[in-house]
């Protein structure tokens, strides 16, 4: 195992607790109580995942998330004491992969970490012997390849996170069909879908932004109101 995980939380008890549980599972932990020191670690250390508290005394977790996403695509899990949907959507929109609300069971954090790392490892270490025969789709200038985990739009590579790649790949696999938010969430996140879950919507918005898709008339990922999303044939 020995994956390297960044933990940033100004509440010492919480950061220390997460560190203990992660270390017990064999992870290497880089722990910080402020954003400035955490950013120095981001720049100097090859990390595999980051756990970021939203509220920090100097630089908030959103800013750290944005800074990481300028260069890296490893999973990011946000921690927050707030439960407002706006905060959750904000985090997901700027590139976070998951969100955990305080108070939480530390075992849940470890479980979420394992899920994100499995997905990240799977998409960055493709298996040519996969049971899915199709490993590439070319849809009107959108080229996505499962083996290389690369995606190009009109020849320009799109910097997709593992979650974004998974969403786009699933929609391409089901081209012509309408995929509900529930189906998409359960297929990509591997967890049960809850009502009023804005996670899928936030990631679709992020994907469209990276693809320079107009919000009202997207060319690729289209919304079928009240049903779900589709990429037309």
PDB file of C-alpha atoms in Angstrom:
ATOM      1  CA  UNK A   1       0.000   0.000   0.000  1.00  0.00           C
ATOM      2  CA  UNK A   2       2.044   2.948   1.339  1.00  0.00           C
ATOM      3  CA  UNK A   3       0.101   5.553  -0.648  1.00  0.00           C
ATOM      4  CA  UNK A   4       0.915   9.116   0.412  1.00  0.00           C
ATOM      5  CA  UNK A   5      -2.028  11.090   1.769  1.00  0.00           C
ATOM      6  CA  UNK A   6      -2.202  14.787   2.614  1.00  0.00           C
ATOM      7  CA  UNK A   7      -4.403  15.650   5.622  1.00  0.00           C
ATOM      8  CA  UNK A   8      -5.168  19.318   6.319  1.00  0.00           C
ATOM      9  CA  UNK A   9      -7.381  20.405   9.223  1.00  0.00           C
ATOM     10  CA  UNK A  10      -6.889  23.199  11.745  1.00  0.00           C
ATOM     11  CA  UNK A  11      -8.717  21.167  14.395  1.00  0.00           C
ATOM     12  CA  UNK A  12      -5.766  19.239  15.806  1.00  0.00           C
ATOM     13  CA  UNK A  13      -7.872  16.461  17.328  1.00  0.00           C
ATOM     14  CA  UNK A  14      -9.552  15.709  13.993  1.00  0.00           C
ATOM     15  CA  UNK A  15      -6.336  15.797  11.967  1.00  0.00           C
ATOM     16  CA  UNK A  16      -4.578  13.588  14.524  1.00  0.00           C
ATOM     17  CA  UNK A  17      -7.477  11.105  14.573  1.00  0.00           C
ATOM     18  CA  UNK A  18      -7.549  10.784  10.790  1.00  0.00           C
ATOM     19  CA  UNK A  19      -3.772  10.345  10.792  1.00  0.00           C
ATOM     20  CA  UNK A  20      -3.957   7.479  13.312  1.00  0.00           C
ATOM     21  CA  UNK A  21      -6.611   5.586  11.361  1.00  0.00           C
ATOM     22  CA  UNK A  22      -4.866   6.043   8.019  1.00  0.00           C
ATOM     23  CA  UNK A  23      -1.497   5.006   9.401  1.00  0.00           C
ATOM     24  CA  UNK A  24      -3.098   1.928  10.951  1.00  0.00           C
ATOM     25  CA  UNK A  25      -4.179   0.969   7.442  1.00  0.00           C
ATOM     26  CA  UNK A  26      -0.656   1.358   6.105  1.00  0.00           C
ATOM     27  CA  UNK A  27      -0.842   4.800   4.498  1.00  0.00           C
ATOM     28  CA  UNK A  28       1.890   7.427   4.725  1.00  0.00           C
ATOM     29  CA  UNK A  29       0.345  10.633   6.092  1.00  0.00           C
ATOM     30  CA  UNK A  30       1.491  14.237   5.632  1.00  0.00           C
ATOM     31  CA  UNK A  31      -0.479  16.203   8.227  1.00  0.00           C
ATOM     32  CA  UNK A  32      -0.825  19.976   8.494  1.00  0.00           C
ATOM     33  CA  UNK A  33      -2.956  22.387  10.509  1.00  0.00           C
ATOM     34  CA  UNK A  34      -2.822  25.275   7.999  1.00  0.00           C
ATOM     35  CA  UNK A  35      -3.019  25.799   4.259  1.00  0.00           C
ATOM     36  CA  UNK A  36       0.346  27.448   3.599  1.00  0.00           C
ATOM     37  CA  UNK A  37       2.369  24.497   4.899  1.00  0.00           C
ATOM     38  CA  UNK A  38       0.043  22.111   3.071  1.00  0.00           C
ATOM     39  CA  UNK A  39       0.662  23.874  -0.243  1.00  0.00           C
ATOM     40  CA  UNK A  40       4.424  23.575   0.277  1.00  0.00           C
ATOM     41  CA  UNK A  41       3.924  19.841   0.692  1.00  0.00           C
ATOM     42  CA  UNK A  42       1.803  19.688  -2.467  1.00  0.00           C
ATOM     43  CA  UNK A  43       4.620  21.311  -4.427  1.00  0.00           C
ATOM     44  CA  UNK A  44       7.409  19.146  -3.011  1.00  0.00           C
ATOM     45  CA  UNK A  45       5.820  15.714  -2.493  1.00  0.00           C
ATOM     46  CA  UNK A  46       4.337  13.174  -4.881  1.00  0.00           C
ATOM     47  CA  UNK A  47       0.956  12.579  -3.269  1.00  0.00           C
ATOM     48  CA  UNK A  48      -1.768  10.044  -4.028  1.00  0.00           C
ATOM     49  CA  UNK A  49      -4.757  11.710  -2.323  1.00  0.00           C
ATOM     50  CA  UNK A  50      -5.630  14.844  -0.349  1.00  0.00           C
ATOM     51  CA  UNK A  51      -8.098  15.345   2.499  1.00  0.00           C
ATOM     52  CA  UNK A  52      -8.811  19.058   2.896  1.00  0.00           C
ATOM     53  CA  UNK A  53     -10.802  20.884   5.540  1.00  0.00           C
ATOM     54  CA  UNK A  54     -12.784  23.746   4.033  1.00  0.00           C
ATOM     55  CA  UNK A  55     -12.312  26.204   6.896  1.00  0.00           C
ATOM     56  CA  UNK A  56      -8.661  26.940   7.648  1.00  0.00           C
ATOM     57  CA  UNK A  57      -7.044  29.912   9.421  1.00  0.00           C
ATOM     58  CA  UNK A  58      -5.107  31.149   6.383  1.00  0.00           C
ATOM     59  CA  UNK A  59      -5.979  29.578   3.001  1.00  0.00           C
ATOM     60  CA  UNK A  60      -9.296  27.751   2.795  1.00  0.00           C
ATOM     61  CA  UNK A  61      -9.663  24.246   1.425  1.00  0.00           C
ATOM     62  CA  UNK A  62     -11.291  25.457  -1.773  1.00  0.00           C
ATOM     63  CA  UNK A  63      -8.183  27.459  -2.654  1.00  0.00           C
ATOM     64  CA  UNK A  64      -5.920  24.499  -1.942  1.00  0.00           C
ATOM     65  CA  UNK A  65      -8.147  22.290  -4.083  1.00  0.00           C
ATOM     66  CA  UNK A  66      -7.953  24.743  -6.973  1.00  0.00           C
ATOM     67  CA  UNK A  67      -4.181  24.968  -6.647  1.00  0.00           C
ATOM     68  CA  UNK A  68      -3.815  21.182  -6.695  1.00  0.00           C
ATOM     69  CA  UNK A  69      -6.037  20.882  -9.757  1.00  0.00           C
ATOM     70  CA  UNK A  70      -3.796  23.259 -11.709  1.00  0.00           C
ATOM     71  CA  UNK A  71      -1.232  20.448 -11.880  1.00  0.00           C
ATOM     72  CA  UNK A  72      -2.464  17.191 -10.350  1.00  0.00           C
ATOM     73  CA  UNK A  73      -5.440  14.855 -10.807  1.00  0.00           C
ATOM     74  CA  UNK A  74      -5.210  12.616  -7.751  1.00  0.00           C
ATOM     75  CA  UNK A  75      -8.406  12.345  -5.651  1.00  0.00           C
ATOM     76  CA  UNK A  76      -9.424  15.137  -3.289  1.00  0.00           C
ATOM     77  CA  UNK A  77     -11.831  14.655  -0.380  1.00  0.00           C
ATOM     78  CA  UNK A  78     -13.241  17.768   1.283  1.00  0.00           C
ATOM     79  CA  UNK A  79     -14.132  17.985   4.985  1.00  0.00           C
ATOM     80  CA  UNK A  80     -16.644  20.523   6.261  1.00  0.00           C
ATOM     81  CA  UNK A  81     -18.724  21.314   9.322  1.00  0.00           C
ATOM     82  CA  UNK A  82     -21.361  22.858   7.050  1.00  0.00           C
ATOM     83  CA  UNK A  83     -24.161  20.945   5.396  1.00  0.00           C
ATOM     84  CA  UNK A  84     -25.300  23.536   2.866  1.00  0.00           C
ATOM     85  CA  UNK A  85     -25.576  22.205  -0.697  1.00  0.00           C
ATOM     86  CA  UNK A  86     -23.856  25.364  -1.966  1.00  0.00           C
ATOM     87  CA  UNK A  87     -20.601  24.470  -0.211  1.00  0.00           C
ATOM     88  CA  UNK A  88     -20.757  20.922  -1.498  1.00  0.00           C
ATOM     89  CA  UNK A  89     -21.406  22.018  -5.074  1.00  0.00           C
ATOM     90  CA  UNK A  90     -18.614  24.585  -4.814  1.00  0.00           C
ATOM     91  CA  UNK A  91     -16.109  21.932  -3.819  1.00  0.00           C
ATOM     92  CA  UNK A  92     -17.173  19.463  -6.471  1.00  0.00           C
ATOM     93  CA  UNK A  93     -17.249  22.130  -9.151  1.00  0.00           C
ATOM     94  CA  UNK A  94     -13.645  23.187  -8.568  1.00  0.00           C
ATOM     95  CA  UNK A  95     -12.415  19.610  -8.770  1.00  0.00           C
ATOM     96  CA  UNK A  96     -13.038  17.749  -5.504  1.00  0.00           C
ATOM     97  CA  UNK A  97     -14.005  14.092  -5.842  1.00  0.00           C
ATOM     98  CA  UNK A  98     -15.858  13.527  -2.581  1.00  0.00           C
ATOM     99  CA  UNK A  99     -17.279  15.381   0.408  1.00  0.00           C
ATOM    100  CA  UNK A 100     -17.555  14.357   4.081  1.00  0.00           C
ATOM    101  CA  UNK A 101     -19.536  16.367   6.633  1.00  0.00           C
ATOM    102  CA  UNK A 102     -18.408  16.679  10.246  1.00  0.00           C
ATOM    103  CA  UNK A 103     -18.888  14.994  12.639  1.00  0.00           C
ATOM    104  CA  UNK A 104     -17.950  11.727  10.974  1.00  0.00           C
ATOM    105  CA  UNK A 105     -16.833   8.214  11.823  1.00  0.00           C
ATOM    106  CA  UNK A 106     -13.092   7.954  11.032  1.00  0.00           C
ATOM    107  CA  UNK A 107     -13.745   4.499   9.595  1.00  0.00           C
ATOM    108  CA  UNK A 108     -15.943   6.206   6.988  1.00  0.00           C
ATOM    109  CA  UNK A 109     -13.024   8.434   6.021  1.00  0.00           C
ATOM    110  CA  UNK A 110     -10.772   5.398   5.567  1.00  0.00           C
ATOM    111  CA  UNK A 111     -13.460   3.687   3.479  1.00  0.00           C
ATOM    112  CA  UNK A 112     -13.861   6.744   1.248  1.00  0.00           C
ATOM    113  CA  UNK A 113     -10.081   6.975   0.847  1.00  0.00           C
ATOM    114  CA  UNK A 114      -9.896   3.343  -0.256  1.00  0.00           C
ATOM    115  CA  UNK A 115     -12.722   3.830  -2.765  1.00  0.00           C
ATOM    116  CA  UNK A 116     -11.113   6.905  -4.318  1.00  0.00           C
ATOM    117  CA  UNK A 117      -7.676   5.291  -4.509  1.00  0.00           C
ATOM    118  CA  UNK A 118      -9.077   2.136  -6.124  1.00  0.00           C
ATOM    119  CA  UNK A 119     -10.753   4.219  -8.806  1.00  0.00           C
ATOM    120  CA  UNK A 120      -7.683   6.387  -9.358  1.00  0.00           C
ATOM    121  CA  UNK A 121      -5.385   3.357  -9.580  1.00  0.00           C
ATOM    122  CA  UNK A 122      -7.719   1.535 -11.946  1.00  0.00           C
ATOM    123  CA  UNK A 123      -7.913   4.378 -14.433  1.00  0.00           C
ATOM    124  CA  UNK A 124      -4.219   5.174 -14.316  1.00  0.00           C
ATOM    125  CA  UNK A 125      -3.094   1.549 -14.618  1.00  0.00           C
ATOM    126  CA  UNK A 126      -5.315   0.225 -17.408  1.00  0.00           C
ATOM    127  CA  UNK A 127      -5.699  -3.487 -17.982  1.00  0.00           C
ATOM    128  CA  UNK A 128      -5.645  -4.424 -21.675  1.00  0.00           C
ATOM    129  CA  UNK A 129      -7.286  -7.739 -20.815  1.00  0.00           C
ATOM    130  CA  UNK A 130     -10.448  -5.979 -19.721  1.00  0.00           C
ATOM    131  CA  UNK A 131     -13.683  -7.792 -20.499  1.00  0.00           C
ATOM    132  CA  UNK A 132     -14.964  -4.704 -22.305  1.00  0.00           C
ATOM    133  CA  UNK A 133     -13.816  -5.080 -25.908  1.00  0.00           C
ATOM    134  CA  UNK A 134     -14.301  -1.416 -26.757  1.00  0.00           C
ATOM    135  CA  UNK A 135     -11.497   0.671 -25.315  1.00  0.00           C
ATOM    136  CA  UNK A 136     -11.993   3.842 -27.373  1.00  0.00           C
ATOM    137  CA  UNK A 137     -14.824   6.035 -28.593  1.00  0.00           C
ATOM    138  CA  UNK A 138     -14.625   8.744 -31.232  1.00  0.00           C
ATOM    139  CA  UNK A 139     -17.784  10.834 -31.179  1.00  0.00           C
ATOM    140  CA  UNK A 140     -17.821  13.852 -33.472  1.00  0.00           C
ATOM    141  CA  UNK A 141     -14.309  14.952 -32.463  1.00  0.00           C
ATOM    142  CA  UNK A 142     -14.484  13.696 -28.885  1.00  0.00           C
ATOM    143  CA  UNK A 143     -11.901  10.912 -28.556  1.00  0.00           C
ATOM    144  CA  UNK A 144     -11.732   8.991 -25.280  1.00  0.00           C
ATOM    145  CA  UNK A 145      -9.495   5.990 -24.645  1.00  0.00           C
ATOM    146  CA  UNK A 146      -9.934   3.739 -21.629  1.00  0.00           C
ATOM    147  CA  UNK A 147      -6.514   2.088 -21.866  1.00  0.00           C
ATOM    148  CA  UNK A 148      -4.497   5.298 -21.937  1.00  0.00           C
ATOM    149  CA  UNK A 149      -7.004   7.167 -19.739  1.00  0.00           C
ATOM    150  CA  UNK A 150      -6.764  10.123 -22.105  1.00  0.00           C
ATOM    151  CA  UNK A 151      -9.473  12.232 -23.678  1.00  0.00           C
ATOM    152  CA  UNK A 152      -9.155  14.664 -26.575  1.00  0.00           C
ATOM    153  CA  UNK A 153     -11.637  17.171 -27.942  1.00  0.00           C
ATOM    154  CA  UNK A 154     -10.847  18.274 -31.497  1.00  0.00           C
ATOM    155  CA  UNK A 155      -7.235  17.213 -30.941  1.00  0.00           C
ATOM    156  CA  UNK A 156      -6.756  19.036 -27.626  1.00  0.00           C
ATOM    157  CA  UNK A 157      -6.292  16.907 -24.525  1.00  0.00           C
ATOM    158  CA  UNK A 158      -8.807  17.484 -21.736  1.00  0.00           C
ATOM    159  CA  UNK A 159      -7.338  17.462 -18.194  1.00  0.00           C
ATOM    160  CA  UNK A 160      -9.943  15.174 -16.614  1.00  0.00           C
ATOM    161  CA  UNK A 161      -9.897  13.852 -13.068  1.00  0.00           C
ATOM    162  CA  UNK A 162     -10.598  10.121 -12.596  1.00  0.00           C
ATOM    163  CA  UNK A 163     -14.216  10.871 -11.649  1.00  0.00           C
ATOM    164  CA  UNK A 164     -14.749  13.115 -14.666  1.00  0.00           C
ATOM    165  CA  UNK A 165     -13.205  10.504 -16.959  1.00  0.00           C
ATOM    166  CA  UNK A 166     -15.462   7.812 -15.474  1.00  0.00           C
ATOM    167  CA  UNK A 167     -18.591   9.908 -16.032  1.00  0.00           C
ATOM    168  CA  UNK A 168     -17.690  10.728 -19.614  1.00  0.00           C
ATOM    169  CA  UNK A 169     -16.697   7.141 -20.389  1.00  0.00           C
ATOM    170  CA  UNK A 170     -19.987   5.810 -18.990  1.00  0.00           C
ATOM    171  CA  UNK A 171     -22.006   8.268 -21.068  1.00  0.00           C
ATOM    172  CA  UNK A 172     -20.025   7.334 -24.177  1.00  0.00           C
ATOM    173  CA  UNK A 173     -20.595   3.637 -23.448  1.00  0.00           C
ATOM    174  CA  UNK A 174     -24.318   4.354 -23.350  1.00  0.00           C
ATOM    175  CA  UNK A 175     -24.343   6.747 -26.288  1.00  0.00           C
ATOM    176  CA  UNK A 176     -27.860   7.364 -27.546  1.00  0.00           C
ATOM    177  CA  UNK A 177     -29.480   6.346 -24.249  1.00  0.00           C
ATOM    178  CA  UNK A 178     -30.553   8.656 -21.440  1.00  0.00           C
ATOM    179  CA  UNK A 179     -28.660   7.875 -18.238  1.00  0.00           C
ATOM    180  CA  UNK A 180     -30.334   8.960 -15.003  1.00  0.00           C
ATOM    181  CA  UNK A 181     -28.395  10.734 -12.246  1.00  0.00           C
ATOM    182  CA  UNK A 182     -29.085   7.749 -10.018  1.00  0.00           C
ATOM    183  CA  UNK A 183     -27.632   5.254 -12.500  1.00  0.00           C
ATOM    184  CA  UNK A 184     -24.627   7.456 -13.203  1.00  0.00           C
ATOM    185  CA  UNK A 185     -23.874   7.977  -9.521  1.00  0.00           C
ATOM    186  CA  UNK A 186     -24.156   4.312  -8.620  1.00  0.00           C
ATOM    187  CA  UNK A 187     -22.039   3.260 -11.628  1.00  0.00           C
ATOM    188  CA  UNK A 188     -19.257   5.807 -11.078  1.00  0.00           C
ATOM    189  CA  UNK A 189     -19.186   6.229  -7.297  1.00  0.00           C
ATOM    190  CA  UNK A 190     -20.229   2.668  -6.466  1.00  0.00           C
ATOM    191  CA  UNK A 191     -22.598   3.841  -3.732  1.00  0.00           C
ATOM    192  CA  UNK A 192     -26.339   4.206  -3.264  1.00  0.00           C
ATOM    193  CA  UNK A 193     -27.847   7.371  -4.665  1.00  0.00           C
ATOM    194  CA  UNK A 194     -29.607   9.700  -2.213  1.00  0.00           C
ATOM    195  CA  UNK A 195     -32.378  12.142  -3.034  1.00  0.00           C
ATOM    196  CA  UNK A 196     -31.312  15.744  -3.622  1.00  0.00           C
ATOM    197  CA  UNK A 197     -27.793  14.576  -4.417  1.00  0.00           C
ATOM    198  CA  UNK A 198     -26.156  17.338  -6.472  1.00  0.00           C
ATOM    199  CA  UNK A 199     -22.862  15.514  -6.921  1.00  0.00           C
ATOM    200  CA  UNK A 200     -23.587  14.343 -10.465  1.00  0.00           C
ATOM    201  CA  UNK A 201     -24.888  17.746 -11.541  1.00  0.00           C
ATOM    202  CA  UNK A 202     -21.766  19.483 -10.199  1.00  0.00           C
ATOM    203  CA  UNK A 203     -19.425  17.115 -12.034  1.00  0.00           C
ATOM    204  CA  UNK A 204     -21.400  17.382 -15.279  1.00  0.00           C
ATOM    205  CA  UNK A 205     -21.056  21.151 -14.983  1.00  0.00           C
ATOM    206  CA  UNK A 206     -17.313  20.804 -14.474  1.00  0.00           C
ATOM    207  CA  UNK A 207     -17.025  18.512 -17.500  1.00  0.00           C
ATOM    208  CA  UNK A 208     -18.933  20.935 -19.698  1.00  0.00           C
ATOM    209  CA  UNK A 209     -16.693  23.764 -18.528  1.00  0.00           C
ATOM    210  CA  UNK A 210     -13.564  21.833 -19.516  1.00  0.00           C
ATOM    211  CA  UNK A 211     -15.147  20.992 -22.875  1.00  0.00           C
ATOM    212  CA  UNK A 212     -16.125  24.651 -23.423  1.00  0.00           C
ATOM    213  CA  UNK A 213     -19.721  23.545 -23.773  1.00  0.00           C
ATOM    214  CA  UNK A 214     -22.382  26.282 -23.765  1.00  0.00           C
ATOM    215  CA  UNK A 215     -24.686  25.758 -20.791  1.00  0.00           C
ATOM    216  CA  UNK A 216     -27.922  26.216 -22.746  1.00  0.00           C
ATOM    217  CA  UNK A 217     -27.034  24.314 -25.921  1.00  0.00           C
ATOM    218  CA  UNK A 218     -24.261  21.782 -25.247  1.00  0.00           C
ATOM    219  CA  UNK A 219     -23.076  19.768 -28.246  1.00  0.00           C
ATOM    220  CA  UNK A 220     -22.088  16.653 -26.351  1.00  0.00           C
ATOM    221  CA  UNK A 221     -23.486  16.102 -22.858  1.00  0.00           C
ATOM    222  CA  UNK A 222     -27.145  17.034 -23.081  1.00  0.00           C
ATOM    223  CA  UNK A 223     -29.652  17.242 -20.256  1.00  0.00           C
ATOM    224  CA  UNK A 224     -32.999  15.521 -20.641  1.00  0.00           C
ATOM    225  CA  UNK A 225     -34.960  17.362 -17.977  1.00  0.00           C
ATOM    226  CA  UNK A 226     -36.476  15.157 -15.350  1.00  0.00           C
ATOM    227  CA  UNK A 227     -34.734  12.070 -16.764  1.00  0.00           C
ATOM    228  CA  UNK A 228     -30.937  12.407 -16.911  1.00  0.00           C
ATOM    229  CA  UNK A 229     -28.062  12.972 -19.338  1.00  0.00           C
ATOM    230  CA  UNK A 230     -27.195  11.713 -22.785  1.00  0.00           C
ATOM    231  CA  UNK A 231     -24.595  11.885 -25.515  1.00  0.00           C
ATOM    232  CA  UNK A 232     -26.530  11.607 -28.749  1.00  0.00           C
ATOM    233  CA  UNK A 233     -25.486   9.337 -31.603  1.00  0.00           C
TER     234      UNK A 233
END
